Every structure is written in structure tokens, then in C-alpha cells.
PDB file of C-alpha atoms in Angstrom:
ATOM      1  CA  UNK A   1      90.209  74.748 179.616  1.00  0.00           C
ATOM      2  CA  UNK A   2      89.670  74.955 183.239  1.00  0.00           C
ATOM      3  CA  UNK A   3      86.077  75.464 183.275  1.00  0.00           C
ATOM      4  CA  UNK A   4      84.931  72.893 180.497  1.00  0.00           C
ATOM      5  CA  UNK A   5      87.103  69.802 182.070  1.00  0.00           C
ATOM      6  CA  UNK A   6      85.784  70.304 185.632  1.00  0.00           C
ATOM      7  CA  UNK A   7      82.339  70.605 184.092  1.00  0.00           C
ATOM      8  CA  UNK A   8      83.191  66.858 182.160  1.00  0.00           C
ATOM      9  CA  UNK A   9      84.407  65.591 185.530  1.00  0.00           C
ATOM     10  CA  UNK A  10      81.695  66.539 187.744  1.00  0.00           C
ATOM     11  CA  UNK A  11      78.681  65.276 185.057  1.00  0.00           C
ATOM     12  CA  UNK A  12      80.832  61.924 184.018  1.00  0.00           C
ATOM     13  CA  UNK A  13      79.597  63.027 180.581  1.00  0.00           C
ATOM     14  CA  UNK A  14      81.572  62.669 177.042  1.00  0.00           C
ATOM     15  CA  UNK A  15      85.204  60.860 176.400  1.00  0.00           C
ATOM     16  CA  UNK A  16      88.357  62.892 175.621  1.00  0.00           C
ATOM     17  CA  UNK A  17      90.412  62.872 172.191  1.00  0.00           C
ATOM     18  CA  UNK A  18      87.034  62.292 169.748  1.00  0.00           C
ATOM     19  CA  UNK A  19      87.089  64.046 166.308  1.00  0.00           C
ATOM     20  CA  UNK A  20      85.984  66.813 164.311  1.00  0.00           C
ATOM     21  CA  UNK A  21      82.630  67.230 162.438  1.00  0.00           C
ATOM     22  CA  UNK A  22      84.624  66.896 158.926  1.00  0.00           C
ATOM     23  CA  UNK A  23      83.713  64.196 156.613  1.00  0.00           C
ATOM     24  CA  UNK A  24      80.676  62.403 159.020  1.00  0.00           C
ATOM     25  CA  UNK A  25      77.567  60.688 157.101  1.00  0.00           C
ATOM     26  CA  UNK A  26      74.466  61.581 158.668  1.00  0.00           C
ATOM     27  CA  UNK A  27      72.666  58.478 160.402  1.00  0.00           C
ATOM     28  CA  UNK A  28      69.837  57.695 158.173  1.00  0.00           C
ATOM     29  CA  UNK A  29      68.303  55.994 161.819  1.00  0.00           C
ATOM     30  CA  UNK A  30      67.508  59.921 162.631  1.00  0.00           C
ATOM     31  CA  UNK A  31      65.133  60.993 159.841  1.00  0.00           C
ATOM     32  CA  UNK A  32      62.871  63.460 160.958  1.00  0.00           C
ATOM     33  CA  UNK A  33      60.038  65.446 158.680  1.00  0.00           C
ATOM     34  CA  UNK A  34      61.801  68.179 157.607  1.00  0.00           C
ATOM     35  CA  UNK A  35      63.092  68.430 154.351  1.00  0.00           C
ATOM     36  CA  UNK A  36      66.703  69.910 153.666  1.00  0.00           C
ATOM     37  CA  UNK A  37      65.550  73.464 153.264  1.00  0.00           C
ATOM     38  CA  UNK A  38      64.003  73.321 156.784  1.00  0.00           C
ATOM     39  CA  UNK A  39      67.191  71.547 158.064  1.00  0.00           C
ATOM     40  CA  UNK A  40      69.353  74.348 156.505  1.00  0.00           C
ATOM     41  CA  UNK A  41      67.007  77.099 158.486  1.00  0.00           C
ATOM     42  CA  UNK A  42      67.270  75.311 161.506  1.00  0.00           C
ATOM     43  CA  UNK A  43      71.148  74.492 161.008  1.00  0.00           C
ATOM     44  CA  UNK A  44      71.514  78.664 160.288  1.00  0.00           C
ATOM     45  CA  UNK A  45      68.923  79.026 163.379  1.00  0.00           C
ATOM     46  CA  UNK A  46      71.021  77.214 166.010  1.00  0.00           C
ATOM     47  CA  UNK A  47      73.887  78.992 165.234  1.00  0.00           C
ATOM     48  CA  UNK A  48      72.077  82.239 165.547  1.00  0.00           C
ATOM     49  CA  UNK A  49      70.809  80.343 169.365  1.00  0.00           C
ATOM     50  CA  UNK A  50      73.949  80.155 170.075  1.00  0.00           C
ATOM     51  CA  UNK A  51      76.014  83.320 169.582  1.00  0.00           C
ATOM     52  CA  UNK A  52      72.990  85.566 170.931  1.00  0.00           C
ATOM     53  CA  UNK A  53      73.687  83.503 174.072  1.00  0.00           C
ATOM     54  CA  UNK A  54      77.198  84.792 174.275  1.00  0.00           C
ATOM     55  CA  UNK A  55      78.371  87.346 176.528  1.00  0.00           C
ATOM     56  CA  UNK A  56      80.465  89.328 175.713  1.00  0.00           C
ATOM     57  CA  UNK A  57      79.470  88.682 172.047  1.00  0.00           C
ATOM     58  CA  UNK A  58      81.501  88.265 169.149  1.00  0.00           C
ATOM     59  CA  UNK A  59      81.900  88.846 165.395  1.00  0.00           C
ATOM     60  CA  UNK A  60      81.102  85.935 163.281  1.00  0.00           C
ATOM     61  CA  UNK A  61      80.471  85.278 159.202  1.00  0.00           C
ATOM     62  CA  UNK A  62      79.213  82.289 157.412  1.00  0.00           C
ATOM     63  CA  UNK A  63      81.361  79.847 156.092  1.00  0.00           C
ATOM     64  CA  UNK A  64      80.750  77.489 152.825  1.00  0.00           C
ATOM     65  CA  UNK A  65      77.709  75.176 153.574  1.00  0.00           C
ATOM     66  CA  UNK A  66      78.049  71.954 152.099  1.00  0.00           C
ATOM     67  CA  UNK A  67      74.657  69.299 151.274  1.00  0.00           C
ATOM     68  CA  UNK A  68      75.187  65.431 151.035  1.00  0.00           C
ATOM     69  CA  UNK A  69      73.177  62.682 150.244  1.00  0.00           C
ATOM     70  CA  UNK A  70      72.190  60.166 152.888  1.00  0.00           C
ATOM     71  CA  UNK A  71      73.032  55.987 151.788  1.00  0.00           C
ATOM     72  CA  UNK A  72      72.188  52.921 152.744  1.00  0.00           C
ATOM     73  CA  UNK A  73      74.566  49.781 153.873  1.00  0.00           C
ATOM     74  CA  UNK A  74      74.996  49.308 150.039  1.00  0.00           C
ATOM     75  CA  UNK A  75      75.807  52.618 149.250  1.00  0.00           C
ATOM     76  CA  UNK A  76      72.428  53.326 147.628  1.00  0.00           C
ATOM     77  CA  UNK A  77      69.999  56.222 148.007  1.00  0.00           C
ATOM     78  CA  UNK A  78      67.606  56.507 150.441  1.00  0.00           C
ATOM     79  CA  UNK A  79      65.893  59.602 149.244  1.00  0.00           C
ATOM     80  CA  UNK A  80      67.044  61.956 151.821  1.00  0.00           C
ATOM     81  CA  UNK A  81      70.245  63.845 152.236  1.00  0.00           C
ATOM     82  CA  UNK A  82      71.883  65.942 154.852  1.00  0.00           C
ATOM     83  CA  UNK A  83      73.347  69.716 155.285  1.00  0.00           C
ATOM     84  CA  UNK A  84      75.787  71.465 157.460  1.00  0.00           C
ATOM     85  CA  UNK A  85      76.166  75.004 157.905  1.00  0.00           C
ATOM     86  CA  UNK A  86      79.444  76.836 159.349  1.00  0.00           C
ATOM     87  CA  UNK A  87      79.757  79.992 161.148  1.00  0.00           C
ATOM     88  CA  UNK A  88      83.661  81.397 161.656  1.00  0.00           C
ATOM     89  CA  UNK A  89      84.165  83.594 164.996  1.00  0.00           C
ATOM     90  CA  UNK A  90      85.744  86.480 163.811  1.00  0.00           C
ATOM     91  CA  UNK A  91      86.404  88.095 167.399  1.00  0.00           C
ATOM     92  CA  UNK A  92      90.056  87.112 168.357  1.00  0.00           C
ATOM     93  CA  UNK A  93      89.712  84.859 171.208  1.00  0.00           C
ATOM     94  CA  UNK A  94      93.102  84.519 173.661  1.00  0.00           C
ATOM     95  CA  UNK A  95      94.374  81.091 174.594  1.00  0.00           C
ATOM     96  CA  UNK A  96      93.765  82.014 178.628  1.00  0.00           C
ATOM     97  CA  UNK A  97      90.175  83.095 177.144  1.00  0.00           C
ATOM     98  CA  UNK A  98      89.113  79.993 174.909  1.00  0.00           C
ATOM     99  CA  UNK A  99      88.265  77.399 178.080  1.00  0.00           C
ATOM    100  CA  UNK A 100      85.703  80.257 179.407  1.00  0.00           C
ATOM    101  CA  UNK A 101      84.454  80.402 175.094  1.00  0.00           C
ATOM    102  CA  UNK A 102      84.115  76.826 175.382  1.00  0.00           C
ATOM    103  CA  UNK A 103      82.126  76.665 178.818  1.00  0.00           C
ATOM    104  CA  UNK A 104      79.801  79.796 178.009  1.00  0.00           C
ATOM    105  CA  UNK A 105      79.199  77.447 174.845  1.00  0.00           C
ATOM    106  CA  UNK A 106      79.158  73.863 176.451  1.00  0.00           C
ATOM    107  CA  UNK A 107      76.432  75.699 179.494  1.00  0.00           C
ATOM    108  CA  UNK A 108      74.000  77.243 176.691  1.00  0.00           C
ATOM    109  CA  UNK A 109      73.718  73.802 174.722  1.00  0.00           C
ATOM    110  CA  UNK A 110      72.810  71.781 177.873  1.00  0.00           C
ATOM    111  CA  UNK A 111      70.336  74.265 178.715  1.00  0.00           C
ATOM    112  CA  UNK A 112      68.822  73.406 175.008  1.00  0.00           C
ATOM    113  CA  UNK A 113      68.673  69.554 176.271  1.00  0.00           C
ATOM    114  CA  UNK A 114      71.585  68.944 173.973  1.00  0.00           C
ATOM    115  CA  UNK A 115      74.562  65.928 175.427  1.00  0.00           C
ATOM    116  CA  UNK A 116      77.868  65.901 174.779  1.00  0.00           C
ATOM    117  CA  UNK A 117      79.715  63.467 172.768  1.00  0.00           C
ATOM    118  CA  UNK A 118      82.686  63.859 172.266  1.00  0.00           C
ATOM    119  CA  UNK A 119      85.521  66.592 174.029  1.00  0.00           C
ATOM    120  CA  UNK A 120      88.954  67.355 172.495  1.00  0.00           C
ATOM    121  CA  UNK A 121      91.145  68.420 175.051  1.00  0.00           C
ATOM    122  CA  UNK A 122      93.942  70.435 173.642  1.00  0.00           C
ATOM    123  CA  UNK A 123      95.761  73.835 174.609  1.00  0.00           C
ATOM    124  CA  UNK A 124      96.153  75.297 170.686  1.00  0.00           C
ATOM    125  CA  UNK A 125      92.801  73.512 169.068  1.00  0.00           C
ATOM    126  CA  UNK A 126      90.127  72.505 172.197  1.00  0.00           C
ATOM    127  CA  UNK A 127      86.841  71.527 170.710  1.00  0.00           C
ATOM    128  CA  UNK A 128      83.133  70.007 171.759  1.00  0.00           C
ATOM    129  CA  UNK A 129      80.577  68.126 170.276  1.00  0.00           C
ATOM    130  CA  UNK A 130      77.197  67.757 171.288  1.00  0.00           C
ATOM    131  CA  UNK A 131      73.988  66.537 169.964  1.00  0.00           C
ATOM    132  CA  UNK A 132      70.606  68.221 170.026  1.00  0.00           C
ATOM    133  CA  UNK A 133      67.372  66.024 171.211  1.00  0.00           C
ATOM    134  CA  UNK A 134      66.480  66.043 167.417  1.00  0.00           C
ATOM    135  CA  UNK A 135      69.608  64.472 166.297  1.00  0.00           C
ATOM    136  CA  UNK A 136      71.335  67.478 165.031  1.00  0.00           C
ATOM    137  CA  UNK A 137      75.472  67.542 165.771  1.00  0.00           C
ATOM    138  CA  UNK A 138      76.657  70.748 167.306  1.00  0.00           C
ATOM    139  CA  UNK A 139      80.039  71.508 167.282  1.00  0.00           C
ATOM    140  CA  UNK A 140      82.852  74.265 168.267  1.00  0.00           C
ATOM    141  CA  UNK A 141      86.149  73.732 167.522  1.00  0.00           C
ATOM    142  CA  UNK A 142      89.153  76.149 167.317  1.00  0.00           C
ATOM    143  CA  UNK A 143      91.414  75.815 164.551  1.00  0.00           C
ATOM    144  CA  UNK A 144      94.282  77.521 162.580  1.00  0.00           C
ATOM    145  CA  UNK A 145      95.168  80.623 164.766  1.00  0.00           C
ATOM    146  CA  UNK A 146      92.467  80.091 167.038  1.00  0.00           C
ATOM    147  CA  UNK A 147      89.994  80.362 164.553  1.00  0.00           C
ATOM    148  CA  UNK A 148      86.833  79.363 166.542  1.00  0.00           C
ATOM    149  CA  UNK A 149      84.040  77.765 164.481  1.00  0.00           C
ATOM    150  CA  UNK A 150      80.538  76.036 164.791  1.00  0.00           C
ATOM    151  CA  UNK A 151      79.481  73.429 162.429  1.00  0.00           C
ATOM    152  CA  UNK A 152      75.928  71.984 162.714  1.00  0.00           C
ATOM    153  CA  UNK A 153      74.922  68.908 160.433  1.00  0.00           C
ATOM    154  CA  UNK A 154      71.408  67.638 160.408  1.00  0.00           C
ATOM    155  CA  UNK A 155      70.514  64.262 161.088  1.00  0.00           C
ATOM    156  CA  UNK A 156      69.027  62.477 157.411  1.00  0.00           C
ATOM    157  CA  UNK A 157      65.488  64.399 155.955  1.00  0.00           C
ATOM    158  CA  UNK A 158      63.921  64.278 153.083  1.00  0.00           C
ATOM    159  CA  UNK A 159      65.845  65.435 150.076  1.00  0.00           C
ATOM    160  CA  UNK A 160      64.837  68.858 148.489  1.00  0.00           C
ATOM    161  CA  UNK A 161      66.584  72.168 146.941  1.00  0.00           C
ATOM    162  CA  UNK A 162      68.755  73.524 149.629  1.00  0.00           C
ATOM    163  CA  UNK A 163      68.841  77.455 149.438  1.00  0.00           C
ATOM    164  CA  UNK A 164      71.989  78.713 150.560  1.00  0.00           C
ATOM    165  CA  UNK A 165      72.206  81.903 153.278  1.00  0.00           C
ATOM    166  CA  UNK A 166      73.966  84.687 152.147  1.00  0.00           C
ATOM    167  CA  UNK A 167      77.571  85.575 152.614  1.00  0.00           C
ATOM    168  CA  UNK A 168      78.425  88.898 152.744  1.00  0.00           C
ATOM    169  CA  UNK A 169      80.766  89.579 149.357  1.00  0.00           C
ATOM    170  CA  UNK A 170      84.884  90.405 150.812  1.00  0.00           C
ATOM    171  CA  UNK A 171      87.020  93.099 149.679  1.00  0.00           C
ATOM    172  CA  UNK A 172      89.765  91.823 148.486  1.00  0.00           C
ATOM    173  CA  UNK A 173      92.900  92.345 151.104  1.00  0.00           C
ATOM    174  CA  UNK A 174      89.738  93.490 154.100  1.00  0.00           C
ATOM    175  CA  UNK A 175      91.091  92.075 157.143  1.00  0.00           C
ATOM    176  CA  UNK A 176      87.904  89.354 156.682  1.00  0.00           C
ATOM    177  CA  UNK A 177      89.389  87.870 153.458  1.00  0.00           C
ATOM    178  CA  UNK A 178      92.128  86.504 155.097  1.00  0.00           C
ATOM    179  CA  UNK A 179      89.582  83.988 156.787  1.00  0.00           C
ATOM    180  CA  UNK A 180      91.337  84.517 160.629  1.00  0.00           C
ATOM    181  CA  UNK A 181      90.391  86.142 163.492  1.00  0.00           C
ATOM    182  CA  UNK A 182      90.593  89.700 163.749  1.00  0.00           C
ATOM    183  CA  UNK A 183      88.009  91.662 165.804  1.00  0.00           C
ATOM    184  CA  UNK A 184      89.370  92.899 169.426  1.00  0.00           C
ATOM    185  CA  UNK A 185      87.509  92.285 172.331  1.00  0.00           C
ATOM    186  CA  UNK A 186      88.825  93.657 175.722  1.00  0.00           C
ATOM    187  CA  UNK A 187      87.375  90.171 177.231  1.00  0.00           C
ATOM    188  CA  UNK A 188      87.719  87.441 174.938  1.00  0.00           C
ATOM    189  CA  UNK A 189      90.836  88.626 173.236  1.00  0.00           C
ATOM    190  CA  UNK A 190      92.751  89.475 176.767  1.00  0.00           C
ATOM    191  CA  UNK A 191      96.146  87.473 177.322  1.00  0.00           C
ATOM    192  CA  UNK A 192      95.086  86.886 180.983  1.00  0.00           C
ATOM    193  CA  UNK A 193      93.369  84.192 182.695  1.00  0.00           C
ATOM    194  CA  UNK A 194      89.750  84.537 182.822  1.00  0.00           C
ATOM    195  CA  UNK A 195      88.615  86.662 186.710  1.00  0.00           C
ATOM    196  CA  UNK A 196      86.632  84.318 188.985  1.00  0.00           C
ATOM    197  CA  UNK A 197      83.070  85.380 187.639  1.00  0.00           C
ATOM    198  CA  UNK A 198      83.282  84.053 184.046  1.00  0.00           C
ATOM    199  CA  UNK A 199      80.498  85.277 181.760  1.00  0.00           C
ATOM    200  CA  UNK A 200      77.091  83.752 181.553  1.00  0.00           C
ATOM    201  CA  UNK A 201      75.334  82.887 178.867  1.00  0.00           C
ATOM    202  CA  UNK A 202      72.097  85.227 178.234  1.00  0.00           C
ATOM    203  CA  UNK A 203      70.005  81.949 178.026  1.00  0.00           C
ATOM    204  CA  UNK A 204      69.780  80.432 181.388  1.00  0.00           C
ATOM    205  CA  UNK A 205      72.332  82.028 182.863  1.00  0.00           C
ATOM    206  CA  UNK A 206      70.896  86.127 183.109  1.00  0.00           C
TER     207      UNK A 206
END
């Protein structure tokens, strides 16, 4: 985690200890002119963004998506709603690897204007949060295993049918049906600490 904390220290940005994406209503304060569909291509596009800008890259398959509706104070409808799509790294990424994951990451969404909000500063299950400048929370968080995995939730939009991506069907007992990482990589899945030139991202970074 070497990289992302000095990179929190030196900009004075985000708090440590905030929580996951799990479970958060959309701010209704945020509506913006897409409608769900759009926010559900754009969700699937910045996820796309962001593992192109990863070097080395890694293996990674959609997870569910879920679609909510957006309330008021008083619990009533506003007439827009809210999606979040999931992507699941694949690519088994070492403990001594994930702070460099995390900074190629954390570098990438500032270069897309996006802040950060929130940091989780743990050895087994680090995570960030950002948001986008059009209100869209980004977030990578490992998990179970060190199961690394980007969430994006849109900010409230106008309700509509929400068409769901594809997910590739699993063979039952595949390696990917067990849900955890699998994929070796001889950089991000390496049980030593990261060598003084980390990897850039390919999006401001060359």
C-alpha cells in the first residue's frame, strides 16, 4: 500500500476507514440527462477506461448488475432510478502487488478529473473510492482471497429499461465458476515487493 498512502499524504486528499459501494442510494441532487440505459453503457464504459489503462493487464468478467430506484425524503418516487455495474479481476493479484494495483488505478482516475472519497487502508482487503466530475462513484476494492473488483453506480437519471451486458455462460467446475482469482501473471501475481519503477498506466502515464 506503499504507493497509494504516500500519494493520500502528499495531495491531503480522502479520509481513511470509509466504506464499500454496497447498499448506497444514489443522490437524487446529481440527475443528469441520461436515462438508465445510457448510465448502464457508461457504467460498462468506465470499467472498460479503466482496465485498458492497466499495465500489465489483467483478466476480468462481469459480475451481476443490479438497477434501483431513486426516492425522495419520504420515500417516494422521483421518476428516476440508478444502476451499478461490477467487473471481478480474475488475474491473481499478490498482497506485495495490490498497493502498486491500487496506485496504477488511483493515477488513471485522477487523470479522468475524478477525486477521491473515501480510502480503506487495510493489508488483506485495501480499497478506493472516487467520484467522476459527472457524479458517477468509482470504486476498487479487494475482497475474499484478494478478489479485486470495480463497482461503478450512476448518480440518479431518468428511469428506463436497463439492458443488461452479457456474461459469458461458466462451465460448471471451470476454474471461473468458482468466482476467485485465478489467472497468473508474472507481475501482478509475484510474492515480491513491487521493483522501484512500478507500472504506468497507458493513459497519462505512456
Amino acid at each position: 500500500m506503499t504507493l497509494v498512502t504516500s500519494t493520500l499524504v502528499v495531495s491531503g486528499c480522502g479520509f481513511i476507514g470509509g466504506s464499500g459501494s454496497e447498499g448506497k442510494k444514489a443522490d437524487a441532487s446529481k440527475e443528469t440527462t441520461m436515462n438508465m440505459r445510457e448510465a448502464a453503457d457508461h457504467a460498462e464504459g468506465i470499467i472498460d477506461a479503466t482496465l485498458k489503462a492497466i499495465n500489465p493487464p489483467v483478466v476480468a468478467m462481469r459480475g451481476p448488475s443490479s438497477d434501483s430506484s431513486c426516492t425522495d425524503l419520504r420515500s417516494d418516487g422521483t421518476g428516476t432510478g440508478a444502476v451499478t455495474r461490477r467487473r471481478y479481476v480474475m488475474t491473481i493479484i499478490s498482497a506485495e502487488r495490490r498497493g502498486s494495483f491500487l496506485g496504477v488505478v488511483e493515477r488513471h482516475w485522477k487523470n479522468e478529473g475524478y477525486q477521491i472519497t473515501s480510502v480503506r487502508n487495510s493489508a488483506d482487503m485495501p480499497a478506493i473510492f472516487m467520484t467522476a466530475p459527472d457524479g458517477f462513484q468509482v470504486s476498487l476494492e479487494f475482497g475474499y482471497k484478494g478478489q479485486a473488483g470495480f463497482h461503478v453506480t450512476s448518480p440518479c437519471v431518468t428511469e428506463s429499461k436497463v439492458t443488461e451486458a452479457p456474461r459469458k455462460p461458466l462451465e460448471p467446475g471451470s476454474p471461473e465458476s468458482k468466482g476467485l482469482p485465478y489467472v497468473h501473471s508474472d507481475f501482478w501475481s509475484a510474492r515480491t515487493p513491487v521493483p522501484s519503477a512500478s507500472p504506468r498506466t497507458s493513459a497519462g502515464g505512456g
